[in-house]
CSV table of N, CA, C and O in Angstrom, one decimal:
chain,number,residue,atom,x,y,z
U,1,ILE,N,7.0,96.7,87.6
U,1,ILE,CA,7.3,96.5,86.2
U,1,ILE,C,6.9,97.6,85.3
U,1,ILE,O,6.0,98.6,85.1
U,2,ILE,N,7.8,97.7,84.7
U,2,ILE,CA,8.1,99.4,83.4
U,2,ILE,C,7.7,98.5,81.8
U,2,ILE,O,8.2,97.1,82.1
U,3,ALA,N,6.4,99.1,81.7
U,3,ALA,CA,6.3,98.2,80.2
U,3,ALA,C,7.1,99.2,79.0
U,3,ALA,O,7.8,100.2,78.9
U,4,ARG,N,7.4,98.4,78.0
U,4,ARG,CA,8.1,98.9,76.6
U,4,ARG,C,7.5,99.8,76.2
U,4,ARG,O,6.3,99.3,75.8
U,5,PRO,N,7.6,100.7,74.9
U,5,PRO,CA,6.8,101.3,74.4
U,5,PRO,C,6.6,100.5,73.1
U,5,PRO,O,6.8,99.7,72.8
U,6,PRO,N,5.1,100.9,73.0
U,6,PRO,CA,4.2,100.3,71.4
U,6,PRO,C,5.1,99.8,70.7
U,6,PRO,O,5.6,101.0,70.1
U,7,GLY,N,5.2,99.1,70.1
U,7,GLY,CA,6.0,98.4,68.3
U,7,GLY,C,7.5,98.1,68.8
U,7,GLY,O,8.1,98.0,68.0
U,8,ASP,N,7.9,98.2,70.0
U,8,ASP,CA,9.4,98.0,70.4
U,8,ASP,C,9.6,96.7,70.4
U,8,ASP,O,9.2,96.0,71.6
U,9,THR,N,10.1,96.0,69.5
U,9,THR,CA,11.1,94.7,69.7
U,9,THR,C,12.2,94.0,69.9
U,9,THR,O,12.3,93.1,69.4
U,10,VAL,N,12.9,95.2,69.4
U,10,VAL,CA,14.6,95.2,69.7
U,10,VAL,C,14.6,94.3,70.6
U,10,VAL,O,15.7,93.3,70.5
U,11,LEU,N,14.2,94.4,71.7
U,11,LEU,CA,15.0,93.6,72.5
U,11,LEU,C,14.1,91.9,73.1
U,11,LEU,O,14.4,91.3,73.8
U,12,GLY,N,12.9,91.8,72.2
U,12,GLY,CA,12.3,90.5,72.4
U,12,GLY,C,11.0,90.5,73.2
U,12,GLY,O,10.5,91.7,73.0
U,13,PRO,N,10.1,89.6,73.0
U,13,PRO,CA,8.8,89.4,73.6
U,13,PRO,C,8.9,89.7,74.6
U,13,PRO,O,7.7,89.9,75.1
U,14,HIS,N,9.6,89.2,76.2
U,14,HIS,CA,9.1,89.6,77.5
U,14,HIS,C,10.2,90.3,77.9
U,14,HIS,O,11.1,90.6,77.9
U,15,TYR,N,9.3,91.0,78.9
U,15,TYR,CA,9.9,92.1,80.1
U,15,TYR,C,9.6,91.9,81.7
U,15,TYR,O,8.2,91.8,81.3
U,16,HIS,N,10.1,91.4,82.2
U,16,HIS,CA,9.5,91.2,83.6
U,16,HIS,C,10.5,92.1,84.6
U,16,HIS,O,11.9,91.3,84.5
U,17,LYS,N,9.8,92.7,85.3
U,17,LYS,CA,10.9,93.3,86.6
U,17,LYS,C,11.9,94.0,86.2
U,17,LYS,O,13.3,93.5,87.1
U,18,GLY,N,11.9,94.8,85.3
U,18,GLY,CA,13.4,95.3,85.2
U,18,GLY,C,14.5,94.6,83.9
U,18,GLY,O,15.3,95.3,83.7
U,19,THR,N,14.0,93.4,83.4
U,19,THR,CA,14.9,92.6,83.2
U,19,THR,C,14.3,91.9,81.6
U,19,THR,O,13.2,91.8,81.8
U,20,TRP,N,14.5,91.7,80.7
U,20,TRP,CA,14.1,91.2,79.3
U,20,TRP,C,14.7,89.8,79.1
U,20,TRP,O,15.7,89.3,79.9
U,21,GLN,N,13.8,88.9,79.1
U,21,GLN,CA,14.0,87.5,79.0
U,21,GLN,C,13.9,87.2,77.4
U,21,GLN,O,13.0,87.3,76.6
U,22,MET,N,14.9,86.7,76.8
U,22,MET,CA,14.9,86.4,75.5
U,22,MET,C,15.2,84.9,75.5
U,22,MET,O,16.0,83.9,76.1
U,23,PRO,N,14.5,84.8,74.1
U,23,PRO,CA,14.7,83.2,73.6
U,23,PRO,C,16.1,82.8,72.8
U,23,PRO,O,16.8,83.8,72.3
U,24,TYR,N,16.3,82.0,73.2
U,24,TYR,CA,17.5,80.9,72.7
U,24,TYR,C,16.6,79.5,72.3
U,24,TYR,O,16.7,79.0,72.7
U,25,LYS,N,17.3,79.5,70.7
U,25,LYS,CA,16.8,78.1,69.8
U,25,LYS,C,18.2,77.0,70.1
U,25,LYS,O,19.3,77.4,69.9
U,26,THR,N,17.8,75.8,70.9
U,26,THR,CA,18.9,74.9,71.0
U,26,THR,C,18.5,73.5,70.6
U,26,THR,O,17.2,73.5,70.1
U,27,ALA,N,19.5,72.5,70.3
U,27,ALA,CA,18.7,70.8,70.3
U,27,ALA,C,17.7,70.5,70.6
U,27,ALA,O,16.7,69.9,70.6
U,28,GLU,N,17.9,70.7,71.8
U,28,GLU,CA,16.4,70.1,72.7
U,28,GLU,C,15.3,70.9,72.6
U,28,GLU,O,14.5,70.6,73.1
U,29,GLY,N,15.4,72.2,72.4
U,29,GLY,CA,14.1,73.0,72.0
U,29,GLY,C,14.4,74.7,72.5
U,29,GLY,O,15.4,75.0,72.4
U,30,GLU,N,13.4,75.0,73.0
U,30,GLU,CA,14.1,76.7,73.4
U,30,GLU,C,14.3,76.8,74.9
U,30,GLU,O,13.3,76.2,75.7
U,31,THR,N,15.0,77.9,74.9
U,31,THR,CA,15.1,78.4,76.4
U,31,THR,C,15.2,80.0,76.3
U,31,THR,O,15.2,80.4,75.9
U,32,PHE,N,15.6,80.3,77.5
U,32,PHE,CA,15.7,82.0,77.9
U,32,PHE,C,16.9,82.0,78.7
U,32,PHE,O,17.2,81.2,79.7
U,33,TYR,N,17.4,83.7,78.6
U,33,TYR,CA,18.6,84.2,79.1
U,33,TYR,C,18.0,84.8,79.5
U,33,TYR,O,17.0,85.6,79.2
U,34,THR,N,18.5,86.2,80.4
U,34,THR,CA,17.8,87.3,81.5
U,34,THR,C,19.0,88.3,80.7
U,34,THR,O,20.2,88.2,80.4
U,35,VAL,N,18.5,89.3,80.0
U,35,VAL,CA,19.4,90.7,79.6
U,35,VAL,C,18.7,91.9,80.5
U,35,VAL,O,17.8,92.3,80.6
U,36,MET,N,19.9,92.7,80.9
U,36,MET,CA,19.5,94.0,81.1
U,36,MET,C,20.2,94.8,80.6
U,36,MET,O,21.6,94.6,79.7
U,37,ARG,N,19.7,95.7,79.9
U,37,ARG,CA,20.0,96.9,78.7
U,37,ARG,C,20.0,98.2,79.5
U,37,ARG,O,19.3,98.8,80.3
U,38,GLY,N,21.7,98.7,79.2
U,38,GLY,CA,21.8,100.1,79.6
U,38,GLY,C,21.8,101.2,78.2
U,38,GLY,O,21.9,100.5,77.1
U,39,TRP,N,21.7,102.5,78.5
U,39,TRP,CA,22.2,103.5,77.7
U,39,TRP,C,23.3,103.1,77.0
U,39,TRP,O,24.7,102.9,77.2
U,40,GLY,N,23.5,103.4,75.9
U,40,GLY,CA,24.7,103.7,74.8
U,40,GLY,C,25.0,101.9,74.5
U,40,GLY,O,26.2,102.1,73.8
U,41,GLY,N,23.9,101.0,74.5
U,41,GLY,CA,24.4,99.4,73.7
U,41,GLY,C,25.1,98.8,74.9
U,41,GLY,O,25.9,97.6,75.0
U,42,ASN,N,25.2,99.0,76.1
U,42,ASN,CA,25.6,98.1,77.5
U,42,ASN,C,25.0,97.2,77.6
U,42,ASN,O,23.2,97.8,77.9
U,43,TYR,N,24.9,96.3,78.0
U,43,TYR,CA,24.5,94.7,78.1
U,43,TYR,C,25.0,94.1,79.6
U,43,TYR,O,26.1,93.6,79.3
U,44,VAL,N,24.2,93.6,80.4
U,44,VAL,CA,24.2,92.3,80.7
U,44,VAL,C,23.9,91.2,81.0
U,44,VAL,O,22.3,91.1,80.8
U,45,LEU,N,24.2,90.2,80.3
U,45,LEU,CA,23.4,88.9,80.0
U,45,LEU,C,23.6,87.7,81.0
U,45,LEU,O,25.1,87.5,81.4
U,46,ILE,N,22.6,87.4,81.6
U,46,ILE,CA,23.2,86.0,82.8
U,46,ILE,C,22.3,85.1,82.2
U,46,ILE,O,21.3,84.7,81.7
U,47,PHE,N,23.3,83.9,81.8
U,47,PHE,CA,22.9,82.7,81.1
U,47,PHE,C,22.8,81.7,82.4
U,47,PHE,O,23.3,81.7,83.5
U,48,PRO,N,21.8,80.3,81.9
U,48,PRO,CA,22.2,79.5,83.1
U,48,PRO,C,23.7,78.9,83.7
U,48,PRO,O,25.1,79.3,82.5
U,49,GLU,N,24.2,78.4,84.3
U,49,GLU,CA,24.8,77.8,84.7
U,49,GLU,C,26.5,78.8,84.9
U,49,GLU,O,27.5,78.8,84.7
U,50,ASN,N,26.0,79.6,85.6
U,50,ASN,CA,26.4,80.6,86.2
U,50,ASN,C,27.9,81.2,85.4
U,50,ASN,O,28.6,82.0,85.4
U,51,ILE,N,26.7,81.4,83.8
U,51,ILE,CA,27.3,82.3,83.0
U,51,ILE,C,27.2,83.5,83.1
U,51,ILE,O,26.0,84.0,82.6
U,52,ILE,N,27.8,84.9,83.1
U,52,ILE,CA,27.5,86.1,82.9
U,52,ILE,C,28.1,86.7,81.7
U,52,ILE,O,29.3,86.8,81.9
U,53,ALA,N,27.3,87.4,81.1
U,53,ALA,CA,28.3,88.0,80.0
U,53,ALA,C,28.2,90.1,80.4
U,53,ALA,O,26.8,90.1,80.4
U,54,VAL,N,29.0,90.2,80.0
U,54,VAL,CA,28.9,92.3,80.2
U,54,VAL,C,29.4,92.8,78.9
U,54,VAL,O,30.4,92.3,78.5
U,55,ARG,N,28.8,93.2,78.0
U,55,ARG,CA,29.6,94.3,76.8
U,55,ARG,C,29.3,95.7,77.2
U,55,ARG,O,28.1,96.5,77.4
U,56,VAL,N,30.3,96.4,77.4
U,56,VAL,CA,30.2,98.0,77.3
U,56,VAL,C,30.7,98.6,76.3
U,56,VAL,O,31.6,98.1,75.6
U,57,ALA,N,29.7,99.6,75.7
U,57,ALA,CA,29.6,99.9,74.6
U,57,ALA,C,29.6,101.4,74.7
U,57,ALA,O,29.2,102.2,75.3
U,58,LYS,N,29.9,101.6,73.6
U,58,LYS,CA,29.6,104.1,73.5
U,58,LYS,C,29.4,104.0,72.0
U,58,LYS,O,29.7,104.2,71.2
U,59,ASN,N,27.6,103.5,72.1
U,59,ASN,CA,26.9,103.7,70.8
U,59,ASN,C,26.0,104.6,71.2
U,59,ASN,O,24.7,104.6,71.0
U,60,TRP,N,26.6,105.8,70.6
U,60,TRP,CA,26.2,106.9,70.6
U,60,TRP,C,25.2,107.4,69.1
U,60,TRP,O,24.8,108.4,69.1
U,61,ASP,N,26.1,106.6,68.2
U,61,ASP,CA,25.2,107.0,66.5
U,61,ASP,C,23.9,106.2,66.5
U,61,ASP,O,23.8,106.1,65.0
U,62,GLY,N,23.5,105.1,67.5
U,62,GLY,CA,22.3,104.1,66.6
U,62,GLY,C,22.7,103.4,65.7
U,62,GLY,O,21.7,102.8,65.8
U,63,ASP,N,23.8,102.9,66.5
U,63,ASP,CA,23.9,101.4,65.1
U,63,ASP,C,23.1,100.5,65.5
U,63,ASP,O,23.1,100.2,67.1
U,64,THR,N,22.6,99.7,64.5
U,64,THR,CA,21.7,98.6,65.1
U,64,THR,C,21.9,97.3,65.5
U,64,THR,O,21.6,96.4,66.0
U,65,GLY,N,23.0,97.0,64.6
U,65,GLY,CA,24.1,96.4,65.3
U,65,GLY,C,24.5,96.2,66.3
U,65,GLY,O,24.9,94.3,66.9
U,66,SER,N,24.5,96.9,67.2
U,66,SER,CA,24.9,96.8,68.3
U,66,SER,C,23.4,96.2,69.6
U,66,SER,O,24.1,96.3,70.3
U,67,ALA,N,22.8,96.4,69.0
U,67,ALA,CA,21.7,95.7,69.9
U,67,ALA,C,21.4,94.6,69.6
U,67,ALA,O,20.5,93.8,70.4
U,68,SER,N,22.4,94.3,69.2
U,68,SER,CA,21.9,92.4,69.2
U,68,SER,C,23.1,91.5,70.1
U,68,SER,O,24.0,92.1,70.2
U,69,THR,N,22.3,90.7,70.8
U,69,THR,CA,22.9,89.9,72.2
U,69,THR,C,23.5,88.5,71.4
U,69,THR,O,24.0,87.7,71.9
U,70,ALA,N,23.1,88.4,69.8
U,70,ALA,CA,23.1,87.2,69.7
U,70,ALA,C,24.9,86.4,69.4
U,70,ALA,O,24.7,85.3,70.0
U,71,SER,N,25.7,86.9,69.4
U,71,SER,CA,27.2,86.4,69.8
U,71,SER,C,27.3,86.0,70.7
U,71,SER,O,27.9,85.4,71.2
U,72,LEU,N,26.8,86.9,71.9
U,72,LEU,CA,26.9,86.6,73.2
U,72,LEU,C,26.4,85.5,74.0
U,72,LEU,O,26.8,84.5,74.4
U,73,ALA,N,25.0,85.4,73.2
U,73,ALA,CA,24.6,84.1,73.2
U,73,ALA,C,25.1,82.5,72.7
U,73,ALA,O,24.8,82.0,74.0
U,74,ASP,N,25.3,83.2,71.6
U,74,ASP,CA,26.2,82.0,70.7
U,74,ASP,C,27.4,81.5,71.7
U,74,ASP,O,27.4,80.2,71.8
U,75,THR,N,27.9,82.2,72.2
U,75,THR,CA,29.6,81.8,72.7
U,75,THR,C,29.1,81.4,74.3
U,75,THR,O,29.6,80.0,74.5
U,76,ALA,N,28.2,82.2,74.8
U,76,ALA,CA,27.9,81.4,76.2
U,76,ALA,C,27.2,79.9,76.3
U,76,ALA,O,27.5,79.2,76.9
U,77,PHE,N,26.4,79.6,75.6
U,77,PHE,CA,25.8,78.1,75.0
U,77,PHE,C,26.7,77.2,74.6
U,77,PHE,O,26.7,76.2,75.0
U,78,GLY,N,27.5,77.7,73.9
U,78,GLY,CA,28.4,77.2,73.0
U,78,GLY,C,29.5,76.3,74.3
U,78,GLY,O,30.1,75.4,74.3
U,79,LEU,N,29.5,77.2,75.2
U,79,LEU,CA,30.6,77.1,76.3
U,79,LEU,C,30.0,75.8,77.2
U,79,LEU,O,30.5,75.0,78.0
U,80,MET,N,28.4,76.0,77.4
U,80,MET,CA,27.7,75.0,78.2
U,80,MET,C,27.7,73.8,77.6
U,80,MET,O,28.1,72.6,77.8
U,81,ASP,N,27.9,73.9,76.2
U,81,ASP,CA,27.8,72.4,75.5
U,81,ASP,C,29.1,71.6,75.3
U,81,ASP,O,29.2,70.6,75.1
U,82,ASN,N,30.2,72.2,75.4
U,82,ASN,CA,31.3,72.0,75.6
U,82,ASN,C,32.0,71.8,76.9
U,82,ASN,O,33.4,70.9,77.4
U,83,LYS,N,31.0,71.2,77.6
U,83,LYS,CA,31.5,71.0,79.3
U,83,LYS,C,31.5,69.6,79.3
U,83,LYS,O,30.9,68.7,78.8
């Protein structure tokens, strides 16, 4: 297990075996999805129901907006709701 730096809250509250566990609030309560973060704003997000999102970015200037995975999570959970 790799620990995150003290005070680092960008990726959320849980880190376990190389992945982040991000909370997501639904109408039924709270669930979690798995995130792997790479340098430059690259993300792999793993959701329930075999949905995987990949974002490849080149964020060399430290744009904090690129750290958010909220729009990808909203889309994935929206797909699950529409089944």
